[in-house]
Amino acid sequence: KAGVTQTPRYLIKTRGQQVTLSCSPISGHRSVSWYQQTPGQGLQFLFEYFSETQRNKGNFPGRFSGRQFSNSRSEMNVSTLELGDSALYLCASGPRDRSTDTQYFGPGTRLTVL
Amino acid sequence: AQSVTQLGSHVSVSEGALVLLRCNYSSSVPPYLFWYVQYPNQGLQLLLKYTTGATLVKGINGFEAEFKKSETSFHLTKPSAHMSDAAEYFCAVNGGAKIIFGKGTRLHILP
């Protein structure tokens, strides 16, 4: 079974721009979660989607948004980029209820904001 | 509320020596506990998880962890370190709403 894929792997943007990241979960998985990883803050939960509905949201500003499509693929969007948005963005998928199931992580998208 | 504390942001051990990475958690409900490993420029890979049942959990690559409720700990061990174990390790707790990760421990293996 193919793992979680994320595109693009690397991205360079400038302040004020917007960016869209994509995540394709493992086939059959319906839950997709997004995390931001930075050296200072570590891994922080952004949001989780299940069957096209956002189930949980972390403590991030409204500039961070996401969606999930009927095939479970997910995108996250960051508008009006700031320097502090530079991070590794990780996507994880799970088959059902995230509280008990293992999360399988993709390789991440490294975003650099100049 | 759930939280995770990993003691030691960097741990160095000699090749062949015991690996011990410490994790303490706080949870108001019975926790599900995880250890993940992250190699450079890669995502996180599950090493092992504890949900219910046996408190000694065996994972991949020779790692194991013991859930100790009385000590609220879930320390990760490996009897003999290998150079390929050099990576960052994350302990995590899932209380239902989201996964909460510790800050991570970078494991260095000395030749």
Coordinates of C-alpha atoms in Angstrom, one line a residue:
Chain A
K1 CA 0.0 0.0 0.0
A2 CA 1.3 3.4 -0.9
G3 CA 2.1 5.7 2.0
V4 CA 1.0 9.3 2.7
T5 CA 2.2 11.6 -0.1
Q6 CA 2.7 15.3 0.2
T7 CA 3.3 17.8 -2.6
P8 CA 5.3 19.8 -3.1
R9 CA 8.2 18.6 -0.9
Y10 CA 9.9 22.1 -0.8
L11 CA 8.5 25.5 -1.4
I12 CA 9.9 29.0 -1.2
K13 CA 7.6 32.0 -1.0
T14 CA 7.8 35.6 0.0
R15 CA 6.0 37.5 2.7
G16 CA 2.4 38.3 1.8
Q17 CA 2.0 35.5 -0.7
Q18 CA -0.3 32.6 -0.2
V19 CA 0.4 28.9 -0.5
T20 CA -1.5 25.7 -0.9
L21 CA -0.1 22.3 0.2
S22 CA -1.5 19.0 -0.8
C23 CA -1.8 15.6 1.0
S24 CA -2.9 12.3 -0.3
P25 CA -3.7 9.8 2.5
I26 CA -3.2 6.1 2.5
S27 CA -5.9 4.4 0.4
G28 CA -9.0 3.8 2.5
H29 CA -8.0 6.3 5.2
R30 CA -10.7 8.9 5.9
S31 CA -9.0 11.0 8.5
V32 CA -6.4 13.6 7.6
S33 CA -4.5 15.8 10.1
W34 CA -2.1 18.6 9.6
Y35 CA 0.8 19.6 11.9
Q36 CA 3.3 22.4 11.8
Q37 CA 6.8 21.6 13.0
T38 CA 9.3 24.3 13.9
P39 CA 12.5 24.1 16.0
G40 CA 11.1 26.5 18.6
Q41 CA 7.6 25.2 19.0
G42 CA 8.0 21.6 18.0
L43 CA 5.0 19.8 16.6
Q44 CA 1.7 21.7 16.7
F45 CA -1.7 20.4 15.6
L46 CA -3.3 22.5 12.9
F47 CA -6.6 20.7 12.1
E48 CA -8.1 17.4 11.3
Y49 CA -10.6 16.4 8.6
F50 CA -12.8 13.4 8.5
S51 CA -15.2 12.6 5.6
E52 CA -14.8 16.2 4.2
T53 CA -15.6 17.8 7.6
Q54 CA -13.3 19.6 9.9
R55 CA -13.5 17.8 13.2
N56 CA -10.8 19.5 15.3
K57 CA -8.8 22.7 15.0
G58 CA -5.7 23.8 16.7
N59 CA -4.8 27.2 18.0
F60 CA -3.7 28.9 14.7
P61 CA -4.9 32.1 13.1
G62 CA -7.6 32.2 10.5
R63 CA -4.9 32.6 7.8
F64 CA -4.5 28.8 8.1
S65 CA -7.3 26.9 6.5
G66 CA -7.9 23.5 4.9
R67 CA -10.3 21.3 3.2
Q68 CA -10.9 17.7 2.3
F69 CA -12.2 16.3 -0.9
S70 CA -14.5 13.3 -1.4
N71 CA -11.5 11.1 -2.2
S72 CA -10.1 12.0 1.2
R73 CA -7.3 14.1 -0.3
S74 CA -6.7 17.2 1.6
E75 CA -5.2 20.6 1.0
M76 CA -4.2 23.3 3.4
N77 CA -3.8 26.9 2.6
V78 CA -1.9 29.7 4.3
S79 CA -2.7 33.2 3.2
T80 CA -0.7 36.4 3.7
L81 CA 2.5 34.5 4.6
E82 CA 4.7 35.7 7.4
L83 CA 8.3 34.9 8.1
G84 CA 7.2 32.8 11.2
D85 CA 5.2 30.5 8.9
S86 CA 8.5 28.9 7.7
A87 CA 8.2 25.3 8.9
L88 CA 7.9 21.7 8.0
Y89 CA 4.2 20.9 7.4
L90 CA 3.3 17.3 8.1
C91 CA 0.2 15.5 7.1
A92 CA -1.0 12.3 8.8
S93 CA -3.8 9.9 7.8
G94 CA -5.7 7.4 9.8
P95 CA -8.5 5.0 9.0
R96 CA -11.2 6.1 11.3
D97 CA -11.4 7.7 14.8
R98 CA -8.1 9.5 15.4
S99 CA -8.2 9.0 19.2
T100 CA -7.4 5.3 18.9
D101 CA -5.9 4.7 15.5
T102 CA -2.3 5.1 14.6
Q103 CA -1.5 8.2 12.5
Y104 CA 0.7 7.6 9.5
F105 CA 2.8 10.6 8.5
G106 CA 3.9 11.8 5.1
P107 CA 7.4 13.2 4.5
G108 CA 6.3 16.8 4.9
T109 CA 6.4 20.0 2.9
R110 CA 9.3 22.3 3.8
L111 CA 8.0 25.9 3.5
T112 CA 10.5 28.7 3.5
V113 CA 9.1 32.3 3.7
L114 CA 11.5 35.0 2.6
Chain B
A1 CA -5.9 18.4 29.6
Q2 CA -3.1 16.2 28.3
S3 CA 0.6 17.0 28.1
V4 CA 3.9 15.3 27.5
T5 CA 7.3 16.0 28.9
Q6 CA 10.4 14.5 27.4
L7 CA 13.4 14.8 29.6
G8 CA 16.6 15.8 27.7
S9 CA 16.5 17.4 24.4
H10 CA 19.7 15.6 23.4
V11 CA 20.9 12.2 24.6
S12 CA 24.2 10.6 23.6
V13 CA 25.0 6.9 24.0
S14 CA 27.8 4.7 22.7
E15 CA 27.2 2.2 20.1
G16 CA 26.1 -1.1 21.8
A17 CA 25.0 0.7 25.0
L18 CA 21.5 0.9 26.5
V19 CA 19.2 3.5 25.1
L20 CA 16.8 5.2 27.5
L21 CA 14.6 8.0 26.4
R22 CA 12.3 9.4 29.1
C23 CA 8.7 10.5 28.7
N24 CA 6.2 11.6 31.3
Y25 CA 2.6 12.4 30.5
S26 CA -0.3 14.0 32.1
S27 CA -3.8 12.9 31.2
S28 CA -7.2 13.2 32.9
V29 CA -8.4 10.2 31.0
P30 CA -6.8 6.8 30.3
P31 CA -4.1 7.7 27.8
Y32 CA -3.1 6.3 24.5
L33 CA 0.6 6.7 24.3
F34 CA 2.9 6.7 21.3
W35 CA 6.6 6.9 20.4
Y36 CA 7.5 8.2 16.9
V37 CA 10.9 8.5 15.3
Q38 CA 11.9 11.1 12.7
Y39 CA 15.0 10.7 10.5
P40 CA 16.4 13.8 8.8
N41 CA 14.2 15.3 6.1
Q42 CA 11.5 12.7 6.7
G43 CA 8.1 12.5 8.4
L44 CA 7.4 10.7 11.6
Q45 CA 7.3 6.9 11.8
L46 CA 5.5 5.0 14.5
L47 CA 7.8 3.0 16.7
L48 CA 5.2 1.6 19.1
K49 CA 1.9 2.5 20.9
Y50 CA 0.1 1.7 24.1
T51 CA -3.6 1.6 24.2
T52 CA -4.8 -0.9 26.8
G53 CA -3.6 -4.3 28.0
A54 CA 0.0 -5.3 28.5
T55 CA 2.0 -2.5 29.9
L56 CA 5.3 -3.6 28.2
V57 CA 5.0 -2.7 24.5
K58 CA 7.4 -3.9 21.9
G59 CA 8.0 -1.9 18.8
I60 CA 10.0 -2.0 15.6
N61 CA 13.8 -1.9 15.4
G62 CA 14.2 -3.5 18.9
F63 CA 12.6 -0.7 20.8
E64 CA 10.2 -1.2 23.7
A65 CA 8.4 1.0 26.2
E66 CA 6.7 0.3 29.5
F67 CA 3.6 2.1 30.6
K68 CA 3.8 2.9 34.4
K69 CA 0.6 4.5 35.5
S70 CA 1.8 5.1 39.1
E71 CA 4.7 7.1 37.7
T72 CA 2.8 8.6 34.7
S73 CA 5.8 7.5 32.6
F74 CA 6.3 5.8 29.2
H75 CA 10.0 5.5 28.8
L76 CA 11.5 4.1 25.6
T77 CA 14.4 1.6 25.7
K78 CA 16.6 -0.4 23.5
P79 CA 19.2 -2.8 24.9
S80 CA 21.9 -2.1 22.4
A81 CA 22.2 1.1 20.4
H82 CA 23.1 1.0 16.7
M83 CA 24.4 3.8 14.6
S84 CA 21.2 3.8 12.5
D85 CA 19.2 4.7 15.7
A86 CA 20.5 8.3 15.4
A87 CA 17.3 10.3 14.9
E88 CA 14.8 12.5 16.8
Y89 CA 12.3 10.7 19.0
F90 CA 8.9 12.0 20.0
C91 CA 6.6 10.8 22.7
A92 CA 2.9 11.6 22.2
V93 CA -0.4 11.2 24.0
N94 CA -3.8 11.1 22.5
G95 CA -6.6 12.0 24.8
G96 CA -9.3 12.0 22.1
A97 CA -9.3 15.4 20.6
K98 CA -5.8 15.6 19.1
I99 CA -2.4 14.1 19.4
I100 CA -0.1 16.1 21.7
F101 CA 3.6 15.7 21.1
G102 CA 6.6 16.2 23.4
K103 CA 9.4 18.5 22.3
G104 CA 11.4 15.6 21.1
T105 CA 14.8 14.0 22.1
R106 CA 17.6 13.9 19.6
L107 CA 19.5 10.7 20.0
H108 CA 23.2 10.7 19.1
I109 CA 25.2 7.5 18.8
L110 CA 28.9 7.6 19.6
P111 CA 31.2 5.2 17.8

